[in-house]
Amino acid sequence: MSGLKSFTIHQMDYPDAATFRAMSVDGLTKTAIDKSTSSAEAAAQQYLSAALGNPTLPSFNAADVNGAEAEFKSLGVEQIPFTKTQTVKFRQYYRKIPVYGSIVTVEVDQENSLVSLNSSVGEPANVDNQAAIAPKHALAIIREDANRTGHLDATPRLYYYFDEVASRWRLVYIVEDVFVQAVSPAGGDEEAHNLPEFFDYVVDAATGEIVEKLPRTQTMARDPITESALDGLETQRIFDAINDTDSNKKQLEDTSRNIHTHDFEFRDAFFQFSNLPGDYSSNPPTPWDAGAVSAHANSTEVANFLLETLQRNGLDGQGGKIVSSVNCTWQNFSGSKEWRNAARVPGQMIYGQRIVDGELVSYAVAKDVVAHELLHGLTDHTARLEYKFESGALNESYSDIFGIIVANSDVDNVDNWDWEMGEELSSTGLPMRDMADPARRGQPAHMDDYRDLGEDNDHGGVHVNSGIHNKAAHLILTAKNDSGVSEFDPVTVARLFYLTLSQDLSRTSKFTDSRRGMEKWTKTLFRDNPDLPRKLQAVSKAYEDVGISQQ
């Protein structure tokens, strides 16, 4: 329960355009939108206003709260090349304070006619809109809890926040991506495989109570030159690098994709976090570090997937840096070179390594693991799904889905895909997860088996319950029509999930929100295709088969 209520409407739900216009924007002609001159943002704002005041849509409303009217502020316009539509996203506010997790997505066509509207909105009643403590007081509370000394470079921002434990709304300060300086144990290596800890802090603006610490550590211009070298799986890879004239070395920097790969030389990334990412992985010494080649080449494939399949320029959509550090350890009290993990921390990837059949193998060798971890960055730059309970399981699932699609991109027939993840990182050959058979690795594959774990147990089961949504994705990817032909190609499925993630999900979204988004974008993408009913049924059936409802 996120305290938000959802609503969706799509033109394909109605038998004719006139019926849709009457149902969705009754009386809108009174506002006299000139579609030929009005901007998409202005048109979307008017559609939103008309729909909110429409008596034929009683389930879509945002009531006055404590005498204040709901406001909806635009987050900008995005062109969707796959569907030839545009989306305008809005955040909900009361008295200029945003409602945490709220989102309204209005989709219009090239003539600014309404295509769809999807929303999650809240009513934070009985909450004082005046903070009793100052932002600097909230920072002091966070600094003490995070074991940080000195200045904390962050800005607390006020939100209306639904506390699921107390089942009530609060006025809170939120500070994002705070690094928690953990207190080291006196000795031993029992903590050696822990992850770096970053949190979004939620502090009650009335009492100073820390309401939540939302985890944000998600696991798993020079002339270029072309290099070829063996990666960590002894596969020959071709990748871009540069000649660094200052050091007279070649280094792993891809200027066309803005990919930067570094070698942390088995230093402890916990105690030397400020020294990340380390020096570039370079040559000489010859040969190239095999783990660094894996990280660099696999990151390039992820960047190509973003650009060519999703038509997105990098994780942030602006061509920002993709940074990796290989040969990392974490709280390494034993001096071992093993750290059996990989993680995305704010701004970059860090990769550990483990002994497999007597050899030290980097976690970067597994393309699906690299894609999974990097594409947490896509989620961070779009929906920013909370990393706990069902929202966290959805966060994990989206990275699994994209990771599997990237890892199988060179296999044309989905019947021949490898649905296992990370099997290269175990001498037993067992994968971390199996999307085709989640139960094989202890994951549920149906909502009937959803595991309600405590927040201290895998953040409420983010790596466990993700199997349910993963199985739905597997069913969509393998769906066949009556002739035995695949209903969707993998590129289309990737785009449907991307559109849902980037346009319709927000921080507290759940599995059912993903279903609604997938169904909505299927309607848009295939709105001129006579096979739409069958394709929509394939998506709906996949979610039904794993027990994910529409509401």
PDB file of C-alpha atoms in Angstrom, residues 183-454:
ATOM      1  CA  VAL A 183      31.395   1.249  11.877  1.00  0.00           C
ATOM      2  CA  SER A 184      33.992  -1.442  11.182  1.00  0.00           C
ATOM      3  CA  PRO A 185      34.045  -4.566  13.341  1.00  0.00           C
ATOM      4  CA  ALA A 186      37.056  -5.055  15.581  1.00  0.00           C
ATOM      5  CA  GLY A 187      38.464  -7.870  13.477  1.00  0.00           C
ATOM      6  CA  GLY A 188      37.716 -10.867  11.328  1.00  0.00           C
ATOM      7  CA  ASP A 189      36.381 -10.954   7.795  1.00  0.00           C
ATOM      8  CA  GLU A 190      32.749 -11.783   8.484  1.00  0.00           C
ATOM      9  CA  GLU A 191      31.682  -8.498   6.851  1.00  0.00           C
ATOM     10  CA  ALA A 192      33.962  -8.851   3.852  1.00  0.00           C
ATOM     11  CA  HIS A 193      31.199  -9.392   1.319  1.00  0.00           C
ATOM     12  CA  ASN A 194      28.908  -6.565   2.435  1.00  0.00           C
ATOM     13  CA  LEU A 195      27.875  -3.906  -0.046  1.00  0.00           C
ATOM     14  CA  PRO A 196      28.479  -0.158   0.137  1.00  0.00           C
ATOM     15  CA  GLU A 197      25.459   1.447   1.740  1.00  0.00           C
ATOM     16  CA  PHE A 198      23.669   4.448   0.240  1.00  0.00           C
ATOM     17  CA  PHE A 199      20.233   5.537   1.394  1.00  0.00           C
ATOM     18  CA  ASP A 200      17.537   8.082   0.718  1.00  0.00           C
ATOM     19  CA  TYR A 201      16.758   9.417   4.205  1.00  0.00           C
ATOM     20  CA  VAL A 202      13.145  10.266   5.100  1.00  0.00           C
ATOM     21  CA  VAL A 203      12.921  12.503   8.193  1.00  0.00           C
ATOM     22  CA  ASP A 204       9.642  13.609   9.785  1.00  0.00           C
ATOM     23  CA  ALA A 205       9.544  17.404   9.461  1.00  0.00           C
ATOM     24  CA  ALA A 206       7.508  17.721  12.651  1.00  0.00           C
ATOM     25  CA  THR A 207       9.430  15.482  15.048  1.00  0.00           C
ATOM     26  CA  GLY A 208      12.839  14.813  13.492  1.00  0.00           C
ATOM     27  CA  GLU A 209      12.156  11.063  13.567  1.00  0.00           C
ATOM     28  CA  ILE A 210      13.890   9.049  10.861  1.00  0.00           C
ATOM     29  CA  VAL A 211      10.855   7.488   9.178  1.00  0.00           C
ATOM     30  CA  GLU A 212      12.707   5.487   6.528  1.00  0.00           C
ATOM     31  CA  LYS A 213      16.170   4.800   5.174  1.00  0.00           C
ATOM     32  CA  LEU A 214      15.405   3.752   1.611  1.00  0.00           C
ATOM     33  CA  PRO A 215      18.295   1.674   0.225  1.00  0.00           C
ATOM     34  CA  ARG A 216      19.939   2.902  -2.961  1.00  0.00           C
ATOM     35  CA  THR A 217      22.757   0.360  -3.400  1.00  0.00           C
ATOM     36  CA  GLN A 218      21.449  -1.955  -6.097  1.00  0.00           C
ATOM     37  CA  THR A 219      23.290  -5.219  -6.507  1.00  0.00           C
ATOM     38  CA  MET A 220      24.133  -6.981  -9.124  1.00  0.00           C
ATOM     39  CA  ALA A 221      37.438  13.933 -26.747  1.00  0.00           C
ATOM     40  CA  ARG A 222      40.539  12.213 -28.101  1.00  0.00           C
ATOM     41  CA  ASP A 223      40.899  10.021 -31.174  1.00  0.00           C
ATOM     42  CA  PRO A 224      39.723   6.475 -30.400  1.00  0.00           C
ATOM     43  CA  ILE A 225      41.607   3.311 -31.270  1.00  0.00           C
ATOM     44  CA  THR A 226      40.178  -0.173 -31.782  1.00  0.00           C
ATOM     45  CA  GLU A 227      41.625  -2.966 -29.666  1.00  0.00           C
ATOM     46  CA  SER A 228      41.123  -6.721 -29.551  1.00  0.00           C
ATOM     47  CA  ALA A 229      41.835  -8.831 -26.459  1.00  0.00           C
ATOM     48  CA  LEU A 230      40.627 -11.819 -24.444  1.00  0.00           C
ATOM     49  CA  ASP A 231      38.036 -11.142 -21.763  1.00  0.00           C
ATOM     50  CA  GLY A 232      37.572 -13.011 -18.481  1.00  0.00           C
ATOM     51  CA  LEU A 233      35.883 -15.918 -20.281  1.00  0.00           C
ATOM     52  CA  GLU A 234      38.775 -16.124 -22.774  1.00  0.00           C
ATOM     53  CA  THR A 235      36.539 -14.812 -25.535  1.00  0.00           C
ATOM     54  CA  GLN A 236      38.078 -12.439 -28.050  1.00  0.00           C
ATOM     55  CA  ARG A 237      36.413  -9.033 -27.752  1.00  0.00           C
ATOM     56  CA  ILE A 238      36.736  -5.931 -29.913  1.00  0.00           C
ATOM     57  CA  PHE A 239      36.397  -2.598 -28.130  1.00  0.00           C
ATOM     58  CA  ASP A 240      37.323   1.084 -28.325  1.00  0.00           C
ATOM     59  CA  ALA A 241      40.123   2.637 -26.274  1.00  0.00           C
ATOM     60  CA  ILE A 242      42.338   5.712 -26.548  1.00  0.00           C
ATOM     61  CA  ASN A 243      46.035   6.517 -26.617  1.00  0.00           C
ATOM     62  CA  ASP A 244      46.819   8.622 -23.554  1.00  0.00           C
ATOM     63  CA  THR A 245      49.734  10.830 -24.547  1.00  0.00           C
ATOM     64  CA  ASP A 246      50.488  11.866 -20.940  1.00  0.00           C
ATOM     65  CA  SER A 247      51.159   8.321 -19.765  1.00  0.00           C
ATOM     66  CA  ASN A 248      52.138   6.938 -23.173  1.00  0.00           C
ATOM     67  CA  LYS A 249      49.675   4.088 -22.592  1.00  0.00           C
ATOM     68  CA  LYS A 250      46.463   2.819 -24.123  1.00  0.00           C
ATOM     69  CA  GLN A 251      43.555   3.079 -21.716  1.00  0.00           C
ATOM     70  CA  LEU A 252      39.972   1.788 -21.574  1.00  0.00           C
ATOM     71  CA  GLU A 253      38.035   4.884 -22.543  1.00  0.00           C
ATOM     72  CA  ASP A 254      35.376   4.752 -25.271  1.00  0.00           C
ATOM     73  CA  THR A 255      34.804   8.345 -26.346  1.00  0.00           C
ATOM     74  CA  SER A 256      31.886   7.551 -28.665  1.00  0.00           C
ATOM     75  CA  ARG A 257      29.791   5.932 -25.901  1.00  0.00           C
ATOM     76  CA  ASN A 258      31.383   7.797 -22.958  1.00  0.00           C
ATOM     77  CA  ILE A 259      32.431   4.523 -21.293  1.00  0.00           C
ATOM     78  CA  HIS A 260      35.256   4.599 -18.746  1.00  0.00           C
ATOM     79  CA  THR A 261      36.760   1.478 -17.167  1.00  0.00           C
ATOM     80  CA  HIS A 262      39.150   1.630 -14.218  1.00  0.00           C
ATOM     81  CA  ASP A 263      41.306  -0.765 -12.214  1.00  0.00           C
ATOM     82  CA  PHE A 264      41.040  -0.410  -8.423  1.00  0.00           C
ATOM     83  CA  GLU A 265      43.917  -2.878  -7.995  1.00  0.00           C
ATOM     84  CA  PHE A 266      42.225  -4.965  -5.278  1.00  0.00           C
ATOM     85  CA  ARG A 267      42.016  -2.010  -2.927  1.00  0.00           C
ATOM     86  CA  ASP A 268      39.238  -1.814  -0.378  1.00  0.00           C
ATOM     87  CA  ALA A 269      36.424   0.284  -1.838  1.00  0.00           C
ATOM     88  CA  PHE A 270      34.866   0.640   1.630  1.00  0.00           C
ATOM     89  CA  PHE A 271      37.809   2.317   3.316  1.00  0.00           C
ATOM     90  CA  GLN A 272      39.027   4.012   0.132  1.00  0.00           C
ATOM     91  CA  PHE A 273      35.658   4.948  -1.314  1.00  0.00           C
ATOM     92  CA  SER A 274      36.809   8.511  -1.979  1.00  0.00           C
ATOM     93  CA  ASN A 275      39.559   7.135  -4.258  1.00  0.00           C
ATOM     94  CA  LEU A 276      37.099   5.490  -6.650  1.00  0.00           C
ATOM     95  CA  PRO A 277      37.069   4.964  -9.580  1.00  0.00           C
ATOM     96  CA  GLY A 278      40.879   4.605  -9.532  1.00  0.00           C
ATOM     97  CA  ASP A 279      43.225   4.831 -12.508  1.00  0.00           C
ATOM     98  CA  TYR A 280      42.127   3.781 -15.969  1.00  0.00           C
ATOM     99  CA  SER A 281      42.790   0.167 -16.855  1.00  0.00           C
ATOM    100  CA  SER A 282      45.706   0.494 -19.233  1.00  0.00           C
ATOM    101  CA  ASN A 283      48.144  -1.305 -21.522  1.00  0.00           C
ATOM    102  CA  PRO A 284      51.055  -1.600 -20.893  1.00  0.00           C
ATOM    103  CA  PRO A 285      51.383  -3.677 -18.866  1.00  0.00           C
ATOM    104  CA  THR A 286      50.492  -6.266 -21.502  1.00  0.00           C
ATOM    105  CA  PRO A 287      48.091  -8.013 -21.781  1.00  0.00           C
ATOM    106  CA  TRP A 288      44.954  -6.061 -20.986  1.00  0.00           C
ATOM    107  CA  ASP A 289      43.369  -7.041 -17.663  1.00  0.00           C
ATOM    108  CA  ALA A 290      40.784  -9.671 -18.678  1.00  0.00           C
ATOM    109  CA  GLY A 291      38.176  -8.533 -16.137  1.00  0.00           C
ATOM    110  CA  ALA A 292      38.514  -4.938 -17.305  1.00  0.00           C
ATOM    111  CA  VAL A 293      38.061  -6.048 -20.929  1.00  0.00           C
ATOM    112  CA  SER A 294      34.862  -7.851 -19.872  1.00  0.00           C
ATOM    113  CA  ALA A 295      33.523  -4.785 -18.042  1.00  0.00           C
ATOM    114  CA  HIS A 296      34.405  -2.441 -20.894  1.00  0.00           C
ATOM    115  CA  ALA A 297      33.109  -4.576 -23.762  1.00  0.00           C
ATOM    116  CA  ASN A 298      29.935  -5.562 -21.908  1.00  0.00           C
ATOM    117  CA  SER A 299      29.260  -1.933 -20.955  1.00  0.00           C
ATOM    118  CA  THR A 300      29.572  -1.067 -24.637  1.00  0.00           C
ATOM    119  CA  GLU A 301      26.901  -3.641 -25.481  1.00  0.00           C
ATOM    120  CA  VAL A 302      24.614  -2.107 -22.858  1.00  0.00           C
ATOM    121  CA  ALA A 303      25.209   1.384 -24.279  1.00  0.00           C
ATOM    122  CA  ASN A 304      24.457   0.077 -27.771  1.00  0.00           C
ATOM    123  CA  PHE A 305      21.243  -1.534 -26.486  1.00  0.00           C
ATOM    124  CA  LEU A 306      20.173   1.779 -24.979  1.00  0.00           C
ATOM    125  CA  LEU A 307      20.918   3.689 -28.168  1.00  0.00           C
ATOM    126  CA  GLU A 308      19.822   1.238 -30.841  1.00  0.00           C
ATOM    127  CA  THR A 309      16.922  -0.588 -29.151  1.00  0.00           C
ATOM    128  CA  LEU A 310      15.556   2.007 -26.743  1.00  0.00           C
ATOM    129  CA  GLN A 311      16.783   5.047 -28.726  1.00  0.00           C
ATOM    130  CA  ARG A 312      18.144   6.520 -25.510  1.00  0.00           C
ATOM    131  CA  ASN A 313      21.506   8.237 -25.243  1.00  0.00           C
ATOM    132  CA  GLY A 314      23.042   6.551 -22.222  1.00  0.00           C
ATOM    133  CA  LEU A 315      21.614   5.775 -18.812  1.00  0.00           C
ATOM    134  CA  ASP A 316      20.648   9.388 -18.157  1.00  0.00           C
ATOM    135  CA  GLY A 317      19.399  10.073 -21.699  1.00  0.00           C
ATOM    136  CA  GLN A 318      22.053  12.783 -22.054  1.00  0.00           C
ATOM    137  CA  GLY A 319      25.082  10.682 -22.962  1.00  0.00           C
ATOM    138  CA  GLY A 320      26.501  10.805 -19.425  1.00  0.00           C
ATOM    139  CA  LYS A 321      29.474   8.747 -18.329  1.00  0.00           C
ATOM    140  CA  ILE A 322      29.246   5.006 -17.798  1.00  0.00           C
ATOM    141  CA  VAL A 323      31.969   4.313 -15.222  1.00  0.00           C
ATOM    142  CA  SER A 324      33.200   0.946 -13.954  1.00  0.00           C
ATOM    143  CA  SER A 325      35.924  -0.142 -11.544  1.00  0.00           C
ATOM    144  CA  VAL A 326      37.151  -3.737 -11.590  1.00  0.00           C
ATOM    145  CA  ASN A 327      39.309  -5.519  -9.015  1.00  0.00           C
ATOM    146  CA  CYS A 328      37.480  -4.095  -6.003  1.00  0.00           C
ATOM    147  CA  THR A 329      37.298  -5.540  -2.506  1.00  0.00           C
ATOM    148  CA  TRP A 330      35.017  -4.445   0.343  1.00  0.00           C
ATOM    149  CA  GLN A 331      35.778  -4.380   4.100  1.00  0.00           C
ATOM    150  CA  ASN A 332      38.590  -6.762   3.339  1.00  0.00           C
ATOM    151  CA  PHE A 333      40.072  -7.609   6.730  1.00  0.00           C
ATOM    152  CA  SER A 334      41.617 -10.888   5.585  1.00  0.00           C
ATOM    153  CA  GLY A 335      43.652  -9.469   2.704  1.00  0.00           C
ATOM    154  CA  SER A 336      41.925 -11.797   0.245  1.00  0.00           C
ATOM    155  CA  LYS A 337      41.400 -10.677  -3.331  1.00  0.00           C
ATOM    156  CA  GLU A 338      37.886 -12.163  -3.291  1.00  0.00           C
ATOM    157  CA  TRP A 339      34.812 -10.002  -2.987  1.00  0.00           C
ATOM    158  CA  ARG A 340      31.869 -12.028  -4.227  1.00  0.00           C
ATOM    159  CA  ASN A 341      29.668  -9.258  -5.462  1.00  0.00           C
ATOM    160  CA  ALA A 342      29.076  -6.415  -7.860  1.00  0.00           C
ATOM    161  CA  ALA A 343      27.057  -3.291  -7.222  1.00  0.00           C
ATOM    162  CA  ARG A 344      25.917  -0.030  -8.674  1.00  0.00           C
ATOM    163  CA  VAL A 345      26.711   2.838  -6.328  1.00  0.00           C
ATOM    164  CA  PRO A 346      25.785   6.427  -7.212  1.00  0.00           C
ATOM    165  CA  GLY A 347      27.697   7.356 -10.331  1.00  0.00           C
ATOM    166  CA  GLN A 348      29.395   4.077 -11.175  1.00  0.00           C
ATOM    167  CA  MET A 349      29.716   0.291 -11.119  1.00  0.00           C
ATOM    168  CA  ILE A 350      32.100  -1.630  -8.860  1.00  0.00           C
ATOM    169  CA  TYR A 351      32.998  -5.262  -9.579  1.00  0.00           C
ATOM    170  CA  GLY A 352      34.403  -7.839  -7.237  1.00  0.00           C
ATOM    171  CA  GLN A 353      35.735 -11.272  -8.077  1.00  0.00           C
ATOM    172  CA  ARG A 354      35.700 -14.831  -6.849  1.00  0.00           C
ATOM    173  CA  ILE A 355      37.647 -18.061  -7.207  1.00  0.00           C
ATOM    174  CA  VAL A 356      36.114 -20.378  -9.825  1.00  0.00           C
ATOM    175  CA  ASP A 357      37.941 -23.645 -10.538  1.00  0.00           C
ATOM    176  CA  GLY A 358      41.075 -22.252  -8.933  1.00  0.00           C
ATOM    177  CA  GLU A 359      41.116 -19.015 -10.960  1.00  0.00           C
ATOM    178  CA  LEU A 360      40.132 -15.506  -9.892  1.00  0.00           C
ATOM    179  CA  VAL A 361      37.182 -14.464 -12.081  1.00  0.00           C
ATOM    180  CA  SER A 362      35.721 -10.949 -12.230  1.00  0.00           C
ATOM    181  CA  TYR A 363      31.972 -10.502 -11.821  1.00  0.00           C
ATOM    182  CA  ALA A 364      32.198  -8.379 -14.966  1.00  0.00           C
ATOM    183  CA  VAL A 365      32.568 -11.514 -17.140  1.00  0.00           C
ATOM    184  CA  ALA A 366      28.806 -12.165 -16.941  1.00  0.00           C
ATOM    185  CA  LYS A 367      27.168  -9.970 -19.570  1.00  0.00           C
ATOM    186  CA  ASP A 368      23.742 -10.379 -17.985  1.00  0.00           C
ATOM    187  CA  VAL A 369      25.133  -9.312 -14.593  1.00  0.00           C
ATOM    188  CA  VAL A 370      26.817  -6.235 -16.110  1.00  0.00           C
ATOM    189  CA  ALA A 371      23.636  -5.313 -17.971  1.00  0.00           C
ATOM    190  CA  HIS A 372      21.525  -5.930 -14.857  1.00  0.00           C
ATOM    191  CA  GLU A 373      23.646  -3.695 -12.656  1.00  0.00           C
ATOM    192  CA  LEU A 374      24.155  -0.925 -15.197  1.00  0.00           C
ATOM    193  CA  LEU A 375      20.465  -0.802 -16.010  1.00  0.00           C
ATOM    194  CA  HIS A 376      19.672  -0.099 -12.382  1.00  0.00           C
ATOM    195  CA  GLY A 377      21.042   3.265 -13.506  1.00  0.00           C
ATOM    196  CA  LEU A 378      18.262   3.509 -16.089  1.00  0.00           C
ATOM    197  CA  THR A 379      15.716   2.942 -13.311  1.00  0.00           C
ATOM    198  CA  ASP A 380      17.466   5.551 -11.148  1.00  0.00           C
ATOM    199  CA  HIS A 381      17.174   8.113 -13.958  1.00  0.00           C
ATOM    200  CA  THR A 382      13.511   7.312 -14.694  1.00  0.00           C
ATOM    201  CA  ALA A 383      11.083   5.768 -12.175  1.00  0.00           C
ATOM    202  CA  ARG A 384      13.635   5.648  -9.307  1.00  0.00           C
ATOM    203  CA  LEU A 385      11.741   2.724  -7.814  1.00  0.00           C
ATOM    204  CA  GLU A 386      12.286   2.298  -4.091  1.00  0.00           C
ATOM    205  CA  TYR A 387      14.609  -0.590  -3.301  1.00  0.00           C
ATOM    206  CA  LYS A 388      12.421  -2.384  -0.761  1.00  0.00           C
ATOM    207  CA  PHE A 389       9.468  -4.783  -0.683  1.00  0.00           C
ATOM    208  CA  GLU A 390       7.386  -5.005  -3.877  1.00  0.00           C
ATOM    209  CA  SER A 391       8.736  -1.793  -5.422  1.00  0.00           C
ATOM    210  CA  GLY A 392      12.251  -3.133  -4.882  1.00  0.00           C
ATOM    211  CA  ALA A 393      11.326  -6.495  -6.397  1.00  0.00           C
ATOM    212  CA  LEU A 394       9.997  -4.607  -9.426  1.00  0.00           C
ATOM    213  CA  ASN A 395      13.259  -2.639  -9.555  1.00  0.00           C
ATOM    214  CA  GLU A 396      15.223  -5.910  -9.552  1.00  0.00           C
ATOM    215  CA  SER A 397      12.940  -7.470 -12.142  1.00  0.00           C
ATOM    216  CA  TYR A 398      13.362  -4.666 -14.651  1.00  0.00           C
ATOM    217  CA  SER A 399      17.142  -5.046 -14.442  1.00  0.00           C
ATOM    218  CA  ASP A 400      16.786  -8.828 -14.866  1.00  0.00           C
ATOM    219  CA  ILE A 401      14.522  -8.378 -17.899  1.00  0.00           C
ATOM    220  CA  PHE A 402      16.829  -5.958 -19.659  1.00  0.00           C
ATOM    221  CA  GLY A 403      19.879  -8.007 -18.629  1.00  0.00           C
ATOM    222  CA  ILE A 404      18.481 -11.167 -20.220  1.00  0.00           C
ATOM    223  CA  ILE A 405      17.501  -9.308 -23.406  1.00  0.00           C
ATOM    224  CA  VAL A 406      20.994  -7.783 -23.756  1.00  0.00           C
ATOM    225  CA  ALA A 407      22.738 -11.091 -22.999  1.00  0.00           C
ATOM    226  CA  ASN A 408      20.701 -12.908 -25.693  1.00  0.00           C
ATOM    227  CA  SER A 409      20.817 -10.147 -28.285  1.00  0.00           C
ATOM    228  CA  ASP A 410      22.849 -12.277 -30.709  1.00  0.00           C
ATOM    229  CA  VAL A 411      20.357 -15.197 -30.566  1.00  0.00           C
ATOM    230  CA  ASP A 412      17.556 -14.695 -33.083  1.00  0.00           C
ATOM    231  CA  ASN A 413      15.188 -17.427 -31.910  1.00  0.00           C
ATOM    232  CA  VAL A 414      13.874 -16.809 -28.380  1.00  0.00           C
ATOM    233  CA  ASP A 415      13.316 -20.575 -28.057  1.00  0.00           C
ATOM    234  CA  ASN A 416      17.101 -20.898 -27.889  1.00  0.00           C
ATOM    235  CA  TRP A 417      17.658 -18.194 -25.285  1.00  0.00           C
ATOM    236  CA  ASP A 418      19.640 -18.704 -22.098  1.00  0.00           C
ATOM    237  CA  TRP A 419      17.307 -17.661 -19.269  1.00  0.00           C
ATOM    238  CA  GLU A 420      19.907 -18.207 -16.539  1.00  0.00           C
ATOM    239  CA  MET A 421      21.761 -15.308 -14.944  1.00  0.00           C
ATOM    240  CA  GLY A 422      25.311 -15.364 -13.589  1.00  0.00           C
ATOM    241  CA  GLU A 423      25.993 -19.072 -14.096  1.00  0.00           C
ATOM    242  CA  GLU A 424      29.577 -18.215 -15.124  1.00  0.00           C
ATOM    243  CA  LEU A 425      30.299 -17.116 -11.549  1.00  0.00           C
ATOM    244  CA  SER A 426      29.939 -20.489  -9.871  1.00  0.00           C
ATOM    245  CA  SER A 427      32.062 -23.604 -10.146  1.00  0.00           C
ATOM    246  CA  THR A 428      28.806 -25.573  -9.823  1.00  0.00           C
ATOM    247  CA  GLY A 429      27.353 -23.948 -12.932  1.00  0.00           C
ATOM    248  CA  LEU A 430      24.223 -22.965 -11.001  1.00  0.00           C
ATOM    249  CA  PRO A 431      22.825 -19.553 -11.912  1.00  0.00           C
ATOM    250  CA  MET A 432      21.886 -16.761  -9.515  1.00  0.00           C
ATOM    251  CA  ARG A 433      18.397 -16.718 -11.049  1.00  0.00           C
ATOM    252  CA  ASP A 434      16.459 -18.546 -13.748  1.00  0.00           C
ATOM    253  CA  MET A 435      13.745 -16.433 -15.376  1.00  0.00           C
ATOM    254  CA  ALA A 436      12.145 -19.447 -17.061  1.00  0.00           C
ATOM    255  CA  ASP A 437      11.940 -21.368 -13.777  1.00  0.00           C
ATOM    256  CA  PRO A 438      12.221 -18.991 -10.791  1.00  0.00           C
ATOM    257  CA  ALA A 439      11.510 -21.784  -8.297  1.00  0.00           C
ATOM    258  CA  ARG A 440      14.743 -23.488  -9.338  1.00  0.00           C
ATOM    259  CA  ARG A 441      16.637 -20.808  -7.389  1.00  0.00           C
ATOM    260  CA  GLY A 442      14.141 -20.381  -4.578  1.00  0.00           C
ATOM    261  CA  GLN A 443      12.005 -17.610  -6.085  1.00  0.00           C
ATOM    262  CA  PRO A 444       8.202 -17.610  -6.242  1.00  0.00           C
ATOM    263  CA  ALA A 445       6.610 -17.565  -9.694  1.00  0.00           C
ATOM    264  CA  HIS A 446       3.094 -16.565  -8.600  1.00  0.00           C
ATOM    265  CA  MET A 447       1.587 -13.966  -6.268  1.00  0.00           C
ATOM    266  CA  ASP A 448       0.066 -16.790  -4.221  1.00  0.00           C
ATOM    267  CA  ASP A 449       3.612 -17.577  -3.118  1.00  0.00           C
ATOM    268  CA  TYR A 450       4.732 -13.967  -2.524  1.00  0.00           C
ATOM    269  CA  ARG A 451       6.996 -13.937   0.526  1.00  0.00           C
ATOM    270  CA  ASP A 452       6.425 -11.199   3.091  1.00  0.00           C
ATOM    271  CA  LEU A 453       9.941 -10.773   4.422  1.00  0.00           C
ATOM    272  CA  GLY A 454      11.061  -8.185   6.943  1.00  0.00           C
TER     273      GLY A 454
END
